[in-house]
Amino acid sequence: MRASIEGRPELLVFELAGLERYGGRTLSMEEIVCVLDEARELGVRRVTLEVAGAMRTDDLTGLAASAAKRIPSVTVSFERGCIPDSRIAPELADAGVDDVAVPYALVSDGAGDALEAIDALRDEGLGVRAVLAGWPGLADISAIARRVAMRGVTRLQVDVVCGSTRCPVTSAMLARMASDVVEVARSGTLAVIVNELPLVRRIDIEARRAVPAGGPLIPRAPIELNDSRTTMRIAPTGDVTPSRAMPLVAGNVRRQRLDGIWSVPGLYTRLRDRTRLVGRCRDCAWRELCGGSRARAWHAEGDYSAADPACALPVAPASTLHAATA
């Protein structure tokens, strides 16, 4: 797991929604394909197509095929309330989709339609991803991973929420989640995708260092880390934001090229500049590989340069900087 500081965006997310929600102002298929061309030039390696409502099968599979021709990895994510029709599985596979994401609740409930869809997707060789979001359902990730694996899921996505006054994210919760993610990956049960939990990098590296010299190597399933520094979310109207939790508009793909939004001094360059960090995150030797969640800082403090309010791990001294970034 390497942090992307000055390089390319790691993940491009298209929010696909019906015309009725935006009064006909949504991006056309042709406009989305143009953005995909720009993403390829920028070196983006992962794209997620989020289906948030009714969408014609031909439109979805056509868009997925266009993405797969340009970007190495394509995920189709069915958002809350949307269950993929099992009959679409062969078409998604033919389009070049790598995996399909469904809400964890659908998998957990064991509804017949959802399980039938999972079986159909797996039969076509597609990965199946369960998306875990909200609170307090994130509390026992290890148990959840075992449960969804029994349902045929191959990947677990954990979207770490920013919390609220009614349901805050505490430092103990954050540390436990990070440890659970590393444990799930090490068990080999599932590959794990994590959003807004850069602390995982530190937990993972420190755990590997704890193995005695000459001891056995500890294999693990992949861990994919995404955060607001390296994610570009494209709304149906073309607005680009770093994350749902930090809906600050960095630009609009109808008026600017993607590389301009990413590289020209502005929101994304400030987010990637670790020298702008303040407080604990600035002083910690792990700031290059972790640096805390900028979305959580913005959500809590109104300042995305502030320290991650939910991290209470000891600040690593500067003397460990070389080891932390090695």
Short mmCIF file of C-alpha atoms in Angstrom, two decimals:
data_model
loop_
_atom_site.label_atom_id
_atom_site.label_comp_id
_atom_site.label_asym_id
_atom_site.label_seq_id
_atom_site.Cartn_x
_atom_site.Cartn_y
_atom_site.Cartn_z
CA MET A 1 0.00 0.00 0.00
CA ARG A 2 1.71 3.16 -1.20
CA ALA A 3 0.34 6.62 -0.68
CA SER A 4 -0.30 8.62 -3.82
CA ILE A 5 1.01 12.10 -3.01
CA GLU A 6 1.97 13.89 -6.20
CA GLY A 7 0.94 11.26 -8.74
CA ARG A 8 -2.29 10.39 -10.43
CA PRO A 9 -5.75 10.05 -8.92
CA GLU A 10 -6.34 6.48 -7.81
CA LEU A 11 -10.11 6.24 -8.25
CA LEU A 12 -12.70 7.90 -10.48
CA VAL A 13 -16.34 7.53 -9.39
CA PHE A 14 -19.29 8.36 -11.63
CA GLU A 15 -22.56 8.93 -9.81
CA LEU A 16 -25.23 7.75 -12.24
CA ALA A 17 -28.72 9.04 -11.54
CA GLY A 18 -31.96 9.51 -13.42
CA LEU A 19 -32.92 12.68 -15.26
CA GLU A 20 -35.84 13.24 -12.90
CA ARG A 21 -33.47 14.10 -10.04
CA TYR A 22 -31.54 16.75 -11.94
CA GLY A 23 -34.06 18.17 -14.37
CA GLY A 24 -32.33 16.87 -17.50
CA ARG A 25 -28.95 18.40 -16.58
CA THR A 26 -27.12 15.09 -16.27
CA LEU A 27 -24.01 14.23 -18.26
CA SER A 28 -24.70 12.47 -21.53
CA MET A 29 -23.09 9.13 -22.34
CA GLU A 30 -20.88 10.94 -24.85
CA GLU A 31 -19.70 13.40 -22.19
CA ILE A 32 -18.90 10.56 -19.78
CA VAL A 33 -16.86 8.78 -22.45
CA CYS A 34 -14.89 11.99 -23.07
CA VAL A 35 -14.10 12.15 -19.34
CA LEU A 36 -12.99 8.50 -19.47
CA ASP A 37 -10.60 9.41 -22.29
CA GLU A 38 -9.16 12.19 -20.12
CA ALA A 39 -8.92 9.78 -17.17
CA ARG A 40 -6.91 7.35 -19.28
CA GLU A 41 -4.50 10.15 -20.24
CA LEU A 42 -4.19 11.06 -16.57
CA GLY A 43 -3.30 7.48 -15.65
CA VAL A 44 -6.39 6.60 -13.61
CA ARG A 45 -6.44 2.85 -12.99
CA ARG A 46 -9.81 2.30 -11.30
CA VAL A 47 -13.32 3.45 -12.14
CA THR A 48 -16.56 2.86 -10.25
CA LEU A 49 -19.97 3.34 -11.85
CA GLU A 50 -22.52 3.98 -9.10
CA VAL A 51 -26.07 3.02 -10.05
CA ALA A 52 -28.44 4.95 -7.79
CA GLY A 53 -31.73 4.36 -9.58
CA ALA A 54 -33.42 2.86 -12.60
CA MET A 55 -31.08 2.64 -15.58
CA ARG A 56 -31.45 0.89 -18.92
CA THR A 57 -29.35 -2.25 -19.13
CA ASP A 58 -27.99 -1.25 -22.54
CA ASP A 59 -26.87 2.13 -21.19
CA LEU A 60 -25.14 0.58 -18.18
CA THR A 61 -23.37 -2.20 -20.04
CA GLY A 62 -22.41 0.16 -22.88
CA LEU A 63 -20.91 2.62 -20.43
CA ALA A 64 -19.13 -0.19 -18.57
CA ALA A 65 -17.65 -1.46 -21.84
CA SER A 66 -16.43 2.05 -22.70
CA ALA A 67 -14.80 2.32 -19.28
CA ALA A 68 -13.17 -1.12 -19.54
CA LYS A 69 -11.59 -0.19 -22.88
CA ARG A 70 -9.87 2.78 -21.25
CA ILE A 71 -9.33 1.97 -17.57
CA PRO A 72 -7.74 -1.24 -16.20
CA SER A 73 -10.29 -1.93 -13.44
CA VAL A 74 -14.04 -1.26 -13.56
CA THR A 75 -16.56 -1.74 -10.75
CA VAL A 76 -20.33 -1.39 -11.05
CA SER A 77 -21.81 -0.44 -7.68
CA PHE A 78 -25.53 -0.80 -6.99
CA GLU A 79 -26.43 1.69 -4.31
CA ARG A 80 -28.93 1.34 -1.48
CA GLY A 81 -32.28 0.00 -2.67
CA CYS A 82 -30.94 -1.26 -6.01
CA ILE A 83 -30.60 -5.01 -6.52
CA PRO A 84 -28.82 -6.15 -9.68
CA ASP A 85 -30.93 -8.39 -11.88
CA SER A 86 -29.24 -11.78 -12.16
CA ARG A 87 -29.87 -11.67 -15.92
CA ILE A 88 -27.46 -8.75 -16.33
CA ALA A 89 -24.46 -10.78 -15.09
CA PRO A 90 -23.39 -12.17 -18.51
CA GLU A 91 -23.62 -8.71 -20.08
CA LEU A 92 -21.51 -7.12 -17.34
CA ALA A 93 -18.91 -9.85 -17.76
CA ASP A 94 -18.87 -9.36 -21.54
CA ALA A 95 -18.46 -5.60 -21.00
CA GLY A 96 -15.22 -6.21 -19.08
CA VAL A 97 -16.43 -5.36 -15.57
CA ASP A 98 -14.16 -6.68 -12.80
CA ASP A 99 -16.52 -6.72 -9.87
CA VAL A 100 -20.01 -5.72 -8.79
CA ALA A 101 -20.72 -4.03 -5.46
CA VAL A 102 -23.95 -4.41 -3.50
CA PRO A 103 -24.99 -3.00 -0.10
CA TYR A 104 -24.04 -5.20 2.84
CA ALA A 105 -27.66 -5.18 4.05
CA LEU A 106 -28.77 -7.09 0.96
CA VAL A 107 -26.16 -9.77 1.58
CA SER A 108 -26.81 -9.92 5.32
CA ASP A 109 -30.59 -10.24 4.94
CA GLY A 110 -30.12 -13.18 2.61
CA ALA A 111 -32.96 -12.06 0.34
CA GLY A 112 -33.58 -14.53 -2.47
CA ASP A 113 -33.14 -11.98 -5.26
CA ALA A 114 -29.83 -10.75 -3.85
CA LEU A 115 -28.39 -14.24 -3.35
CA GLU A 116 -29.52 -15.27 -6.82
CA ALA A 117 -27.76 -12.23 -8.26
CA ILE A 118 -24.56 -13.02 -6.32
CA ASP A 119 -24.57 -16.59 -7.62
CA ALA A 120 -25.11 -15.37 -11.19
CA LEU A 121 -22.28 -12.85 -10.92
CA ARG A 122 -19.87 -15.44 -9.56
CA ASP A 123 -20.87 -17.93 -12.24
CA GLU A 124 -19.73 -15.35 -14.81
CA GLY A 125 -16.37 -14.97 -13.09
CA LEU A 126 -17.14 -11.54 -11.63
CA GLY A 127 -15.99 -10.48 -8.19
CA VAL A 128 -18.74 -9.64 -5.72
CA ARG A 129 -18.20 -6.80 -3.26
CA ALA A 130 -20.29 -6.15 -0.14
CA VAL A 131 -20.32 -2.46 0.80
CA LEU A 132 -20.44 -1.76 4.51
CA ALA A 133 -21.35 1.80 5.46
CA GLY A 134 -23.11 3.57 8.27
CA TRP A 135 -22.86 3.24 12.04
CA PRO A 136 -22.68 1.25 14.30
CA GLY A 137 -22.63 -1.64 11.82
CA LEU A 138 -18.92 -1.07 11.28
CA ALA A 139 -18.16 -2.24 14.80
CA ASP A 140 -17.23 -5.88 14.11
CA ILE A 141 -15.64 -6.06 10.68
CA SER A 142 -14.02 -9.46 11.26
CA ALA A 143 -17.36 -11.13 12.02
CA ILE A 144 -19.00 -9.39 9.09
CA ALA A 145 -16.25 -10.55 6.74
CA ARG A 146 -16.78 -14.17 7.77
CA ARG A 147 -20.53 -13.81 7.31
CA VAL A 148 -20.43 -12.34 3.81
CA ALA A 149 -17.75 -14.80 2.68
CA MET A 150 -20.22 -17.59 3.44
CA ARG A 151 -22.69 -15.85 1.10
CA GLY A 152 -20.26 -15.96 -1.81
CA VAL A 153 -18.84 -12.45 -1.50
CA THR A 154 -15.17 -12.10 -2.52
CA ARG A 155 -14.44 -8.51 -1.44
CA LEU A 156 -15.49 -6.31 1.45
CA GLN A 157 -15.68 -2.53 1.10
CA VAL A 158 -15.68 -0.51 4.31
CA ASP A 159 -16.83 3.10 4.01
CA VAL A 160 -15.74 4.77 7.24
CA VAL A 161 -18.26 7.42 8.17
CA CYS A 162 -17.35 10.78 9.64
CA GLY A 163 -19.82 10.47 12.48
CA SER A 164 -22.28 12.90 14.01
CA THR A 165 -23.25 14.30 17.38
CA ARG A 166 -25.71 11.44 17.81
CA CYS A 167 -23.28 8.79 16.63
CA PRO A 168 -19.66 9.99 16.86
CA VAL A 169 -16.62 8.16 15.55
CA THR A 170 -14.30 7.63 18.51
CA SER A 171 -10.57 6.97 18.43
CA ALA A 172 -11.14 3.50 19.90
CA MET A 173 -13.58 2.65 17.09
CA LEU A 174 -11.17 3.91 14.46
CA ALA A 175 -8.23 1.91 15.81
CA ARG A 176 -10.34 -1.23 16.08
CA MET A 177 -11.61 -0.86 12.52
CA ALA A 178 -8.08 -0.44 11.18
CA SER A 179 -6.88 -3.49 13.11
CA ASP A 180 -9.89 -5.52 11.93
CA VAL A 181 -9.24 -4.59 8.30
CA VAL A 182 -5.63 -5.78 8.56
CA GLU A 183 -6.74 -8.97 10.33
CA VAL A 184 -9.34 -9.76 7.66
CA ALA A 185 -6.74 -9.28 4.93
CA ARG A 186 -4.23 -11.46 6.77
CA SER A 187 -6.78 -14.21 7.26
CA GLY A 188 -7.10 -14.38 3.48
CA THR A 189 -10.89 -14.42 3.87
CA LEU A 190 -11.54 -11.46 1.59
CA ALA A 191 -9.80 -8.67 -0.25
CA VAL A 192 -10.65 -5.39 1.49
CA ILE A 193 -11.39 -1.93 0.09
CA VAL A 194 -11.39 0.89 2.64
CA ASN A 195 -12.54 4.48 2.22
CA GLU A 196 -11.32 7.24 4.56
CA LEU A 197 -9.17 5.12 6.88
CA PRO A 198 -5.53 5.88 5.98
CA LEU A 199 -4.57 4.71 9.46
CA VAL A 200 -4.65 1.17 8.04
CA ARG A 201 -1.25 1.79 6.43
CA ARG A 202 0.36 2.41 9.80
CA ILE A 203 -1.37 -0.53 11.50
CA ASP A 204 -0.42 -2.89 8.67
CA ILE A 205 3.25 -1.88 8.55
CA GLU A 206 3.65 -1.91 12.34
CA ALA A 207 2.10 -5.39 12.50
CA ARG A 208 4.51 -6.69 9.87
CA ARG A 209 7.45 -5.19 11.73
CA ALA A 210 6.38 -7.04 14.87
CA VAL A 211 7.27 -10.35 13.21
CA PRO A 212 10.69 -11.47 14.55
CA ALA A 213 13.63 -11.28 12.15
CA GLY A 214 13.81 -14.49 10.17
CA GLY A 215 10.22 -15.33 11.07
CA PRO A 216 7.71 -16.53 8.49
CA LEU A 217 6.31 -14.05 6.02
CA ILE A 218 2.66 -13.27 6.66
CA PRO A 219 0.68 -13.44 3.42
CA ARG A 220 -2.46 -11.38 3.14
CA ALA A 221 -5.21 -10.54 0.74
CA PRO A 222 -4.99 -7.14 -0.97
CA ILE A 223 -6.00 -3.96 0.84
CA GLU A 224 -7.12 -1.06 -1.35
CA LEU A 225 -7.17 2.34 0.34
CA ASN A 226 -9.12 5.29 -1.01
CA ASP A 227 -9.50 8.75 0.46
CA SER A 228 -10.42 12.29 -0.47
CA ARG A 229 -6.87 13.08 -1.63
CA THR A 230 -6.90 10.58 -4.45
CA THR A 231 -10.59 10.10 -5.32
CA MET A 232 -12.49 12.15 -7.89
CA ARG A 233 -16.27 11.81 -7.62
CA ILE A 234 -18.18 13.07 -10.63
CA ALA A 235 -21.77 14.06 -9.98
CA PRO A 236 -24.45 13.62 -12.65
CA THR A 237 -24.15 17.36 -13.38
CA GLY A 238 -20.37 17.17 -13.88
CA ASP A 239 -19.27 18.63 -10.55
CA VAL A 240 -16.13 16.97 -9.16
CA THR A 241 -15.78 16.47 -5.39
CA PRO A 242 -13.30 14.49 -3.24
CA SER A 243 -15.89 12.45 -1.33
CA ARG A 244 -19.47 12.29 -0.17
CA ALA A 245 -18.32 13.35 3.28
CA MET A 246 -16.51 16.42 1.89
CA PRO A 247 -18.72 17.75 -0.93
CA LEU A 248 -16.47 20.66 -1.88
CA VAL A 249 -16.59 21.29 -5.62
CA ALA A 250 -13.13 21.24 -7.21
CA GLY A 251 -14.38 21.89 -10.73
CA ASN A 252 -16.78 20.70 -13.40
CA VAL A 253 -15.88 18.35 -16.25
CA ARG A 254 -18.11 20.30 -18.62
CA ARG A 255 -15.95 23.38 -18.18
CA GLN A 256 -12.52 21.95 -17.33
CA ARG A 257 -10.40 18.99 -18.31
CA LEU A 258 -9.90 16.35 -15.66
CA ASP A 259 -6.13 16.88 -15.54
CA GLY A 260 -6.69 20.58 -14.91
CA ILE A 261 -8.99 19.90 -11.97
CA TRP A 262 -6.39 17.49 -10.59
CA SER A 263 -3.14 19.33 -11.29
CA VAL A 264 -3.84 23.08 -11.49
CA PRO A 265 -3.43 24.70 -8.05
CA GLY A 266 -6.72 24.31 -6.26
CA LEU A 267 -8.56 21.94 -3.95
CA TYR A 268 -6.80 18.73 -4.96
CA THR A 269 -3.29 20.15 -4.88
CA ARG A 270 -3.99 21.55 -1.40
CA LEU A 271 -5.35 18.21 -0.22
CA ARG A 272 -2.22 16.42 -1.44
CA ASP A 273 0.19 18.92 0.12
CA ARG A 274 1.19 17.28 3.42
CA THR A 275 3.08 20.43 4.48
CA ARG A 276 -0.31 22.11 4.97
CA LEU A 277 -1.29 19.68 7.74
CA VAL A 278 -1.61 21.07 11.25
CA GLY A 279 -1.68 19.57 14.72
CA ARG A 280 -0.98 15.90 15.38
CA CYS A 281 -1.03 14.88 11.73
CA ARG A 282 1.64 17.48 10.89
CA ASP A 283 3.90 16.34 13.72
CA CYS A 284 3.57 12.60 13.10
CA ALA A 285 6.26 10.74 11.14
CA TRP A 286 3.49 8.79 9.41
CA ARG A 287 2.05 11.87 7.73
CA GLU A 288 3.30 10.83 4.26
CA LEU A 289 1.77 7.34 4.40
CA CYS A 290 -1.21 8.19 6.58
CA GLY A 291 -1.81 11.87 7.21
CA GLY A 292 -5.26 11.24 8.63
CA SER A 293 -8.63 11.59 6.95
CA ARG A 294 -9.03 15.00 5.34
CA ALA A 295 -12.77 14.41 4.98
CA ARG A 296 -13.13 13.66 8.69
CA ALA A 297 -11.08 16.76 9.57
CA TRP A 298 -13.25 18.93 7.34
CA HIS A 299 -16.45 17.37 8.69
CA ALA A 300 -15.45 17.99 12.31
CA GLU A 301 -13.43 21.21 12.10
CA GLY A 302 -14.43 22.83 8.82
CA ASP A 303 -10.73 22.67 7.86
CA TYR A 304 -9.38 19.81 5.76
CA SER A 305 -5.83 20.58 6.92
CA ALA A 306 -6.69 19.91 10.56
CA ALA A 307 -5.69 16.77 12.44
CA ASP A 308 -7.93 13.73 12.04
CA PRO A 309 -10.17 14.16 15.12
CA ALA A 310 -10.73 10.42 15.53
CA CYS A 311 -7.07 9.35 15.68
CA ALA A 312 -5.51 8.98 19.12
CA LEU A 313 -2.51 6.79 18.27
CA PRO A 314 0.80 8.07 19.65
CA VAL A 315 2.41 10.66 17.40
CA ALA A 316 5.48 8.98 15.92
CA PRO A 317 8.60 11.11 16.51
CA ALA A 318 10.64 12.50 13.64
CA SER A 319 13.40 9.99 14.37
CA THR A 320 11.15 7.25 12.99
CA LEU A 321 10.36 9.12 9.77
CA HIS A 322 12.76 7.12 7.59
CA ALA A 323 11.46 3.82 8.95
CA ALA A 324 7.87 4.90 8.53
CA THR A 325 8.31 5.78 4.88
CA ALA A 326 10.69 2.99 3.90
#
